[in-house]
Structure formats: C-alpha cells, structure tokens
N, CA, C and O of each residue as an XYZ file, in Angstrom:
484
protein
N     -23.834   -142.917    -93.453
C     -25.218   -142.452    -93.435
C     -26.164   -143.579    -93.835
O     -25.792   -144.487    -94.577
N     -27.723   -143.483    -93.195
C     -28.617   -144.412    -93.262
C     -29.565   -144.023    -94.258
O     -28.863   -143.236    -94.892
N     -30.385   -144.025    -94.687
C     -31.758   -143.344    -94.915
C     -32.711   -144.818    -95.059
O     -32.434   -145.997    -95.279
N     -33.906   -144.086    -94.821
C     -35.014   -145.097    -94.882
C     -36.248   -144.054    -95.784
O     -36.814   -142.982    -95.569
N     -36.240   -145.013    -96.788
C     -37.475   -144.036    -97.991
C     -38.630   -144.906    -97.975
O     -38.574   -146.020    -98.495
N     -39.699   -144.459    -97.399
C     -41.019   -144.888    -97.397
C     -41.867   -144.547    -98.708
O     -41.456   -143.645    -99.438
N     -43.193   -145.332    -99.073
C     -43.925   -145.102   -100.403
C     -45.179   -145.793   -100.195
O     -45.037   -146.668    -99.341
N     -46.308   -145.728   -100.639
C     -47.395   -146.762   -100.691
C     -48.382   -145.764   -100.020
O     -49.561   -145.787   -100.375
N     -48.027   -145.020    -99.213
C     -49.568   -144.416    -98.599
C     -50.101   -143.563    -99.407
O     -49.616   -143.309   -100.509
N     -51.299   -142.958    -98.885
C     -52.079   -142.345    -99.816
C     -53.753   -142.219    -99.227
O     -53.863   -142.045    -98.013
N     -55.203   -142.314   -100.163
C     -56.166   -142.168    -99.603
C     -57.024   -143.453    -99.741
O     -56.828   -144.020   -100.815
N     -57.785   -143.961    -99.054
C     -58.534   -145.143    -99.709
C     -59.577   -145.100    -99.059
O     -59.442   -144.491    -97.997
N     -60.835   -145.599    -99.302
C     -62.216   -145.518    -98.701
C     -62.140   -146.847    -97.117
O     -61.252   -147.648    -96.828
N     -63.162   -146.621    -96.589
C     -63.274   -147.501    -95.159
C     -63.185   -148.628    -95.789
O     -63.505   -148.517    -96.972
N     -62.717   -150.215    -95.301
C     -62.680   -151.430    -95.658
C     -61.533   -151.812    -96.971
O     -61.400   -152.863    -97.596
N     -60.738   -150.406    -97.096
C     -60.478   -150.927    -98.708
C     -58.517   -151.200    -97.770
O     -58.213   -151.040    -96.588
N     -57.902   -151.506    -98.610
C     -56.201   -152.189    -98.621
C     -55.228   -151.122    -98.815
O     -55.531   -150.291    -99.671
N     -54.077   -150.964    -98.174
C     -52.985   -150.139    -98.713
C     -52.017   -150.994    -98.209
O     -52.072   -151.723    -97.219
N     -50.623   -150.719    -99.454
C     -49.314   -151.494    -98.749
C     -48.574   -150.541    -99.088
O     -48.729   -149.865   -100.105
N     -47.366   -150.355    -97.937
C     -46.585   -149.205    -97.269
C     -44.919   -150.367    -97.440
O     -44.480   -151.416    -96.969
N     -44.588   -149.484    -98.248
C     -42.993   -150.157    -98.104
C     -41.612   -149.024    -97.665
O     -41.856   -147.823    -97.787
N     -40.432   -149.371    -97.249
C     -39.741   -148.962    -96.252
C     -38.161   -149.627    -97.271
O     -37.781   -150.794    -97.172
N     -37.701   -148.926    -97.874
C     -36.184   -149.575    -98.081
C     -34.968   -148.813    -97.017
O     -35.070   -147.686    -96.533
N     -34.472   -149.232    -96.933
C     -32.960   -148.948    -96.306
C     -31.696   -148.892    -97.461
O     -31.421   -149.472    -98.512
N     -31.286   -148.156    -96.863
C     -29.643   -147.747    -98.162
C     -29.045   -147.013    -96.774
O     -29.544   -146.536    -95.754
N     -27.684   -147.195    -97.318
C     -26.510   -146.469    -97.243
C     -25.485   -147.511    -96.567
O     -25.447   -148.608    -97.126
N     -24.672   -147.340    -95.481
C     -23.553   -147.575    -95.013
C     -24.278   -148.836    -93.889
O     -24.366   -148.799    -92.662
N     -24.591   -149.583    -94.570
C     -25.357   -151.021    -93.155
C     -24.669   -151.877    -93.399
O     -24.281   -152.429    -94.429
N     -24.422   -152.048    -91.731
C     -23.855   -153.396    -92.169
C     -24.274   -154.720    -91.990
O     -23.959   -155.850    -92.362
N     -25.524   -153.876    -90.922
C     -26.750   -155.313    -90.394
C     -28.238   -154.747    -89.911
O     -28.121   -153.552    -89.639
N     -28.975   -155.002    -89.805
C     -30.061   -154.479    -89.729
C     -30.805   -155.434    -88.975
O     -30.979   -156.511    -89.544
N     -31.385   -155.274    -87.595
C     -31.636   -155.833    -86.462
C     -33.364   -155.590    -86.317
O     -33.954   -156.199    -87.209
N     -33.997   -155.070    -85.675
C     -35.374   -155.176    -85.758
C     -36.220   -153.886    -86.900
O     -35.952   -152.686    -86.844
N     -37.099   -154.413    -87.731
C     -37.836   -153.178    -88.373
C     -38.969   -153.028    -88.514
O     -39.488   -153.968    -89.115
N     -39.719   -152.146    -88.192
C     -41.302   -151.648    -88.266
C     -41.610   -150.459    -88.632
O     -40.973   -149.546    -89.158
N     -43.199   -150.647    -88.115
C     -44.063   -149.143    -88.649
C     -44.567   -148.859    -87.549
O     -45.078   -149.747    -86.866
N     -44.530   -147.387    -87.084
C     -45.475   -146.571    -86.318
C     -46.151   -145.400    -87.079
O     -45.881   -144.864    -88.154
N     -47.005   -145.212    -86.269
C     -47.942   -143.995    -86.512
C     -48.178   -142.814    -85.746
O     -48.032   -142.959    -84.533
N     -48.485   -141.759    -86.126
C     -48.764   -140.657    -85.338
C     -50.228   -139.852    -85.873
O     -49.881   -138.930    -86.612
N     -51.375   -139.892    -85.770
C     -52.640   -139.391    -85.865
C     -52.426   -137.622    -85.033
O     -51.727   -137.398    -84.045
N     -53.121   -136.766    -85.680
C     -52.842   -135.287    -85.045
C     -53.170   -135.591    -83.715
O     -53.875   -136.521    -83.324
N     -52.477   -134.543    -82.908
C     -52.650   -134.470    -81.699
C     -52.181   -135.718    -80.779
O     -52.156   -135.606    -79.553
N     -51.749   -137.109    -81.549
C     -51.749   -137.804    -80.368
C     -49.639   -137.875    -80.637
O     -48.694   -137.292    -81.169
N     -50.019   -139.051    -79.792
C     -48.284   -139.782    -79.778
C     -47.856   -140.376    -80.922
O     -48.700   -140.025    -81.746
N     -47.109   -141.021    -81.443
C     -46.550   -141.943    -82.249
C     -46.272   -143.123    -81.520
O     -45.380   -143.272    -80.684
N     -47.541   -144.378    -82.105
C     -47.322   -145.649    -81.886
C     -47.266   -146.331    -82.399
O     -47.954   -146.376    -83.419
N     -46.293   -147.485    -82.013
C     -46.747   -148.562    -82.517
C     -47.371   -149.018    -83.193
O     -48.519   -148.723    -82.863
N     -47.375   -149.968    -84.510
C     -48.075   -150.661    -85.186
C     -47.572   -151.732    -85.588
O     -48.411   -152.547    -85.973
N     -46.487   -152.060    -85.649
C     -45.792   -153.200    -86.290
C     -44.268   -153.460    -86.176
O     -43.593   -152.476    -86.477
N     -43.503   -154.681    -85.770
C     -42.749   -154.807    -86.128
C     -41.997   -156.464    -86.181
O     -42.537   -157.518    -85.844
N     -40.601   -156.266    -86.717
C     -40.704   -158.013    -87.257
C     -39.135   -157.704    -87.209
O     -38.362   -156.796    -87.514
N     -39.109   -159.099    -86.602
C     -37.448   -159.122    -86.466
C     -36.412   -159.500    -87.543
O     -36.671   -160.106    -88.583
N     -35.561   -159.189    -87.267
C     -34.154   -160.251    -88.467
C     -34.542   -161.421    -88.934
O     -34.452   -161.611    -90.147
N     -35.147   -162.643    -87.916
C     -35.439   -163.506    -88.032
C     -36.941   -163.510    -88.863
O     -37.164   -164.616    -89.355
N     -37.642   -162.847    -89.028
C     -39.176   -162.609    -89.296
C     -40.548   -162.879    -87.962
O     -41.736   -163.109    -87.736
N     -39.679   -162.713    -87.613
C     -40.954   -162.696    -86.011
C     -41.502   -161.213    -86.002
O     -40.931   -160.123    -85.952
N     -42.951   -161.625    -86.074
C     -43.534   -159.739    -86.091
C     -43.876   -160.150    -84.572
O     -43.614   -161.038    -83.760
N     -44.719   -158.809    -84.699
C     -45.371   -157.627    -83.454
C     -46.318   -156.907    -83.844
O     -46.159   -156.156    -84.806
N     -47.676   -156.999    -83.075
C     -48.372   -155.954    -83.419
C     -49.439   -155.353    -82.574
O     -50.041   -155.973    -81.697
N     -49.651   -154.014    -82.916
C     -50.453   -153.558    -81.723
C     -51.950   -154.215    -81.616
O     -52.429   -154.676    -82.653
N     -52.674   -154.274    -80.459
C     -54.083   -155.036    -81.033
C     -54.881   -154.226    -81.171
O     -55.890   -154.382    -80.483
N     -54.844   -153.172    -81.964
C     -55.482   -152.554    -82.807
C     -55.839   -152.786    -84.263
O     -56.769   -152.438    -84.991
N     -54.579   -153.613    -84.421
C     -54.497   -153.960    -85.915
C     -54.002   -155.117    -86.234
O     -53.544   -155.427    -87.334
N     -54.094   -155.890    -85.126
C     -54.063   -157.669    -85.025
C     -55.183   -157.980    -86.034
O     -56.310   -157.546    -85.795
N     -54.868   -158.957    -87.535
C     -56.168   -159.729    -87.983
C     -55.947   -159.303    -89.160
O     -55.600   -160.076    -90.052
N     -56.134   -157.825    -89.382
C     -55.956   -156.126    -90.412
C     -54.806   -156.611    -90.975
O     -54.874   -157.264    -92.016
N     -53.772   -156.391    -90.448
C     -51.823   -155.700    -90.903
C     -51.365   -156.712    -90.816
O     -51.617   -157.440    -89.856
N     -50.632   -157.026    -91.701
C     -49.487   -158.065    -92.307
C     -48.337   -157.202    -92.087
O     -48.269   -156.196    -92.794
N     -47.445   -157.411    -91.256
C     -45.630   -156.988    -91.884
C     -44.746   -158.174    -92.194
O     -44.482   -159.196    -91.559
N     -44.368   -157.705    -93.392
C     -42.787   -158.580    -93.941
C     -42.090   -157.627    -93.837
O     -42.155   -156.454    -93.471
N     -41.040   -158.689    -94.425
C     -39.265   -158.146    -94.501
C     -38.849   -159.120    -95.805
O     -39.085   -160.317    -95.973
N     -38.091   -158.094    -96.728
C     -36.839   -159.013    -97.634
C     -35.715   -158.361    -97.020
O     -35.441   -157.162    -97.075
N     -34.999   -159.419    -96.341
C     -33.740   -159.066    -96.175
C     -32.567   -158.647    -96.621
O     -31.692   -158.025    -96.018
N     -32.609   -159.111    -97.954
C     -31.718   -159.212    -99.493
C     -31.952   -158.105    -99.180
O     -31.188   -157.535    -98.402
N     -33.182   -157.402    -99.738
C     -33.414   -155.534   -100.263
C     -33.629   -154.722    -98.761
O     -34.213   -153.640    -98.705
N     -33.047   -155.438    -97.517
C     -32.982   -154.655    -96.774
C     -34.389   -153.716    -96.624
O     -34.301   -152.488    -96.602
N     -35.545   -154.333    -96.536
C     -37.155   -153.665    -96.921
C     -37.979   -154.215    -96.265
O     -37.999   -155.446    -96.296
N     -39.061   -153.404    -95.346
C     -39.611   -153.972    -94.614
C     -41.566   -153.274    -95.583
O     -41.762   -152.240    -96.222
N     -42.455   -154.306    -95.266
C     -43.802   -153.956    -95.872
C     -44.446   -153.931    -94.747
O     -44.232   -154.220    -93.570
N     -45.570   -153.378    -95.605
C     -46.905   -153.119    -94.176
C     -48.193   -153.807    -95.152
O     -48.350   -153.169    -96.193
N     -48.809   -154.587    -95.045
C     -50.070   -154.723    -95.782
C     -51.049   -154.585    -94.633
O     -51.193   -155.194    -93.574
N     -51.907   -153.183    -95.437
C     -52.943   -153.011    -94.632
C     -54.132   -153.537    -94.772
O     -54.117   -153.373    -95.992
N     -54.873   -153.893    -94.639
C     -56.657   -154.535    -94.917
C     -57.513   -154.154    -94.206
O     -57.136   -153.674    -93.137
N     -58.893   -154.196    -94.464
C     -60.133   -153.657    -93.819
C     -59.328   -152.288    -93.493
O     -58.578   -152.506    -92.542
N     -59.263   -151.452    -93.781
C     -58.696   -150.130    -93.059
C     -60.451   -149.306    -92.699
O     -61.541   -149.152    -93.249
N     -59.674   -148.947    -91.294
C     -60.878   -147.765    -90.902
C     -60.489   -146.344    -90.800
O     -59.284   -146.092    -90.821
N     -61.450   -145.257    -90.678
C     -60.902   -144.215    -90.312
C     -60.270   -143.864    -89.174
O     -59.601   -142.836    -89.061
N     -60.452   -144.696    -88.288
C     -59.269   -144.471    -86.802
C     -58.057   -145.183    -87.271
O     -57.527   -145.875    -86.401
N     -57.459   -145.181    -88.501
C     -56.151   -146.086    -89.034
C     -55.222   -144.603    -89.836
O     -54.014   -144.524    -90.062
N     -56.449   -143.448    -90.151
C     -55.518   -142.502    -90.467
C     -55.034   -141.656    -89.414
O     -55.546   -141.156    -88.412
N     -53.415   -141.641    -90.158
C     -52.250   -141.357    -89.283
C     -50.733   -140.793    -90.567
O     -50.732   -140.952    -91.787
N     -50.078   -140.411    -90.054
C     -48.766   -140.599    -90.541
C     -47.784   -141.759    -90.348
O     -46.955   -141.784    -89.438
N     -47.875   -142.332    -90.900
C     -46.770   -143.962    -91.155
C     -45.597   -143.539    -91.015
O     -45.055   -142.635    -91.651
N     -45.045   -144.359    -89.942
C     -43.206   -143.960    -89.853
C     -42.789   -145.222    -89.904
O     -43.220   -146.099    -89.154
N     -41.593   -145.464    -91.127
C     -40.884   -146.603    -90.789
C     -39.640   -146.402    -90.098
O     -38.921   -145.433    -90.340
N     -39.255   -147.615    -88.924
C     -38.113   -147.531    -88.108
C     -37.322   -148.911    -88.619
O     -37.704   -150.076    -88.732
N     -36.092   -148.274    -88.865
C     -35.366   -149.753    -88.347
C     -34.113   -149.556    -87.454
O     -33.546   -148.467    -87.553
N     -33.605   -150.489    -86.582
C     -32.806   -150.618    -85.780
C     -31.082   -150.955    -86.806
O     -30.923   -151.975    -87.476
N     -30.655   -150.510    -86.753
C     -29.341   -150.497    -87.857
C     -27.467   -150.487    -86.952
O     -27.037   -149.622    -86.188
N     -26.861   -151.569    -87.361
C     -25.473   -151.161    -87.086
C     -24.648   -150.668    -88.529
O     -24.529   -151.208    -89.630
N     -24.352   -149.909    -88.193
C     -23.686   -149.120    -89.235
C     -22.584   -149.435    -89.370
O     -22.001   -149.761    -88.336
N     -21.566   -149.495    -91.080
C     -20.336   -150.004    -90.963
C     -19.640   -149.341    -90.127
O     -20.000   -148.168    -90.023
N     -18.868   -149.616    -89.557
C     -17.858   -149.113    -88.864
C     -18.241   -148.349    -87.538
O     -17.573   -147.486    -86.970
N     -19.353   -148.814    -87.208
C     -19.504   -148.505    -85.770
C     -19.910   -149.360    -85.259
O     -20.397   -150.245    -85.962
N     -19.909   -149.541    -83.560
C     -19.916   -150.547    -82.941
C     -21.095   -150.715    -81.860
O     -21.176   -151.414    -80.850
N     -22.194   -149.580    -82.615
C     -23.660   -149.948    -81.422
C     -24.786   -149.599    -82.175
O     -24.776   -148.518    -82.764
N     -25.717   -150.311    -82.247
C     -27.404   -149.962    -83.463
C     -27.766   -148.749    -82.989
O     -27.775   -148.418    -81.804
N     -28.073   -148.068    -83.952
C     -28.806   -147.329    -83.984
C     -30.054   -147.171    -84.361
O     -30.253   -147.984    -85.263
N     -31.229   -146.408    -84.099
C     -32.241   -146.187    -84.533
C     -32.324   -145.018    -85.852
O     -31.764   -143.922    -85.837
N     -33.081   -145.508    -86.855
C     -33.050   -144.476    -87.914
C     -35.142   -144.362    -88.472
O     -36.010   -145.197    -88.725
N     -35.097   -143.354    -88.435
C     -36.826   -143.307    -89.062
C     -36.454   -143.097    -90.438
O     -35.372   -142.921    -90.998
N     -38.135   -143.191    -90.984
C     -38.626   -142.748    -92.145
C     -39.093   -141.007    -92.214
O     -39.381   -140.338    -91.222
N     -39.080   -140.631    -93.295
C     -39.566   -139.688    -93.361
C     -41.245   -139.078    -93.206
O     -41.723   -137.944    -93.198
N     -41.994   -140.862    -93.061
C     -43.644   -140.435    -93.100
C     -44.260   -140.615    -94.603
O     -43.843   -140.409    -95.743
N     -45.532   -141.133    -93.987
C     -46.346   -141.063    -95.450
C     -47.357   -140.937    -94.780
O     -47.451   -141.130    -93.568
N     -48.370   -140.532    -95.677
C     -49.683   -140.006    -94.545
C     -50.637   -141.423    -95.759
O     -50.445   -141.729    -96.936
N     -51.518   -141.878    -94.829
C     -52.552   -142.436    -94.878
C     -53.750   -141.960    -94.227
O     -53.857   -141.816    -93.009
N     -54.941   -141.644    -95.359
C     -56.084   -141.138    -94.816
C     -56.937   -142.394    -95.422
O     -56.672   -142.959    -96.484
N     -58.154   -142.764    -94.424
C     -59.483   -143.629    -94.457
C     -60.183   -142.833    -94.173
O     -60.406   -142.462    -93.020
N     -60.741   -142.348    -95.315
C     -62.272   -142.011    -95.867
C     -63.028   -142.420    -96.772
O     -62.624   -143.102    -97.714
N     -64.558   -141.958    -96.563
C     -65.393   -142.040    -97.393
C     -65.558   -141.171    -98.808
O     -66.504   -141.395    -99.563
C-alpha cells in the first residue's frame, strides 16, 4: 500500500502565499514523476504542477511566475509554493505521484486525499 498525505492549504487573502506539501509512505520502491492538480466546483481537475525524479518541473500557464514545485527525494515529498494567489486559484489541491511499488512490476498512479484552498478577501 501507498498513501499520499497532503497539508498546508487553508484560507488566505488575494496576493498573499500558501505552501502545500505531499509525503508518500508505504511499500515504494521508486517514485517516478510528482505533482499537484486542482479541481474548482463544477469544473475538471487540472493540472498545476509537476516535477520529475530528476527535478524538472511543469506548469500550467496559469500559474507560470506564481508556483514553485520541489521535491526531497530522501522524504519522498513533493511542495507547492504558492505566491500572489488570486481568487481564480481556489480549488481543491490534489497531490499525484507516479509510484512503483515493491514487488510489482509497473507504476502506478496514487492521489492525495485534497486540501481545499480558498483566495479571499
């Protein structure tokens, strides 16, 4: 078994910072690409970020300039630093990572459980 426990979101006014962290536990034996998406009511879940094994990110250009993602590899943990946040930024935060699991022989995808981030006044 995988789990991925998300933390950091919460409420903050327009322009102000939040950082969103993502650990991984259980049975890994490697951990291949990891990010953050979002889902705002009513719409899809997209994209926002992601950064490879190597540390090569990705990001949507929505939030090119804004969002920082790292990774410690050691703690198996991927971050989100948010900046300038607006109110089209609240959403539910999902962290993903791409995972081979001991003793199996193809990655899987595993989410987060969500953290909600609201930008208001």
């Amino acid at each position: 078994q995988v789990q991925l426990v998300e933390s950091g979101g919460g409420l903050v006014q327009p322009g102000g910072s939040l950082r969103l962290s993502c650990a991984a536990s259980g049975s890994i034996f490697t951990i291949n690409n990891m990010g953050w998406y979002r889902q705002a009511p009513g719409k899809e879940r997209d994209l926002v970020a992601t950064i490879t094994s190597g540390g090569s990110p990705n990001y949507a250009d929505s939030v090119k300039g804004r969002f920082t993602v790292s990774r410690d590899n050691a703690k198996n943990t991927v971050y989100l630093q948010m900046n300038s946040l607006k109110p089209e930024d609240t959403a539910v935060y999902y962290c993903n990572a791409v995972v081979l699991p001991r003793y199996y022989m193809a990655y899987r995808d595993y989410w987060g459980q969500g953290t909600q981030v609201t930008v208001s006044s």
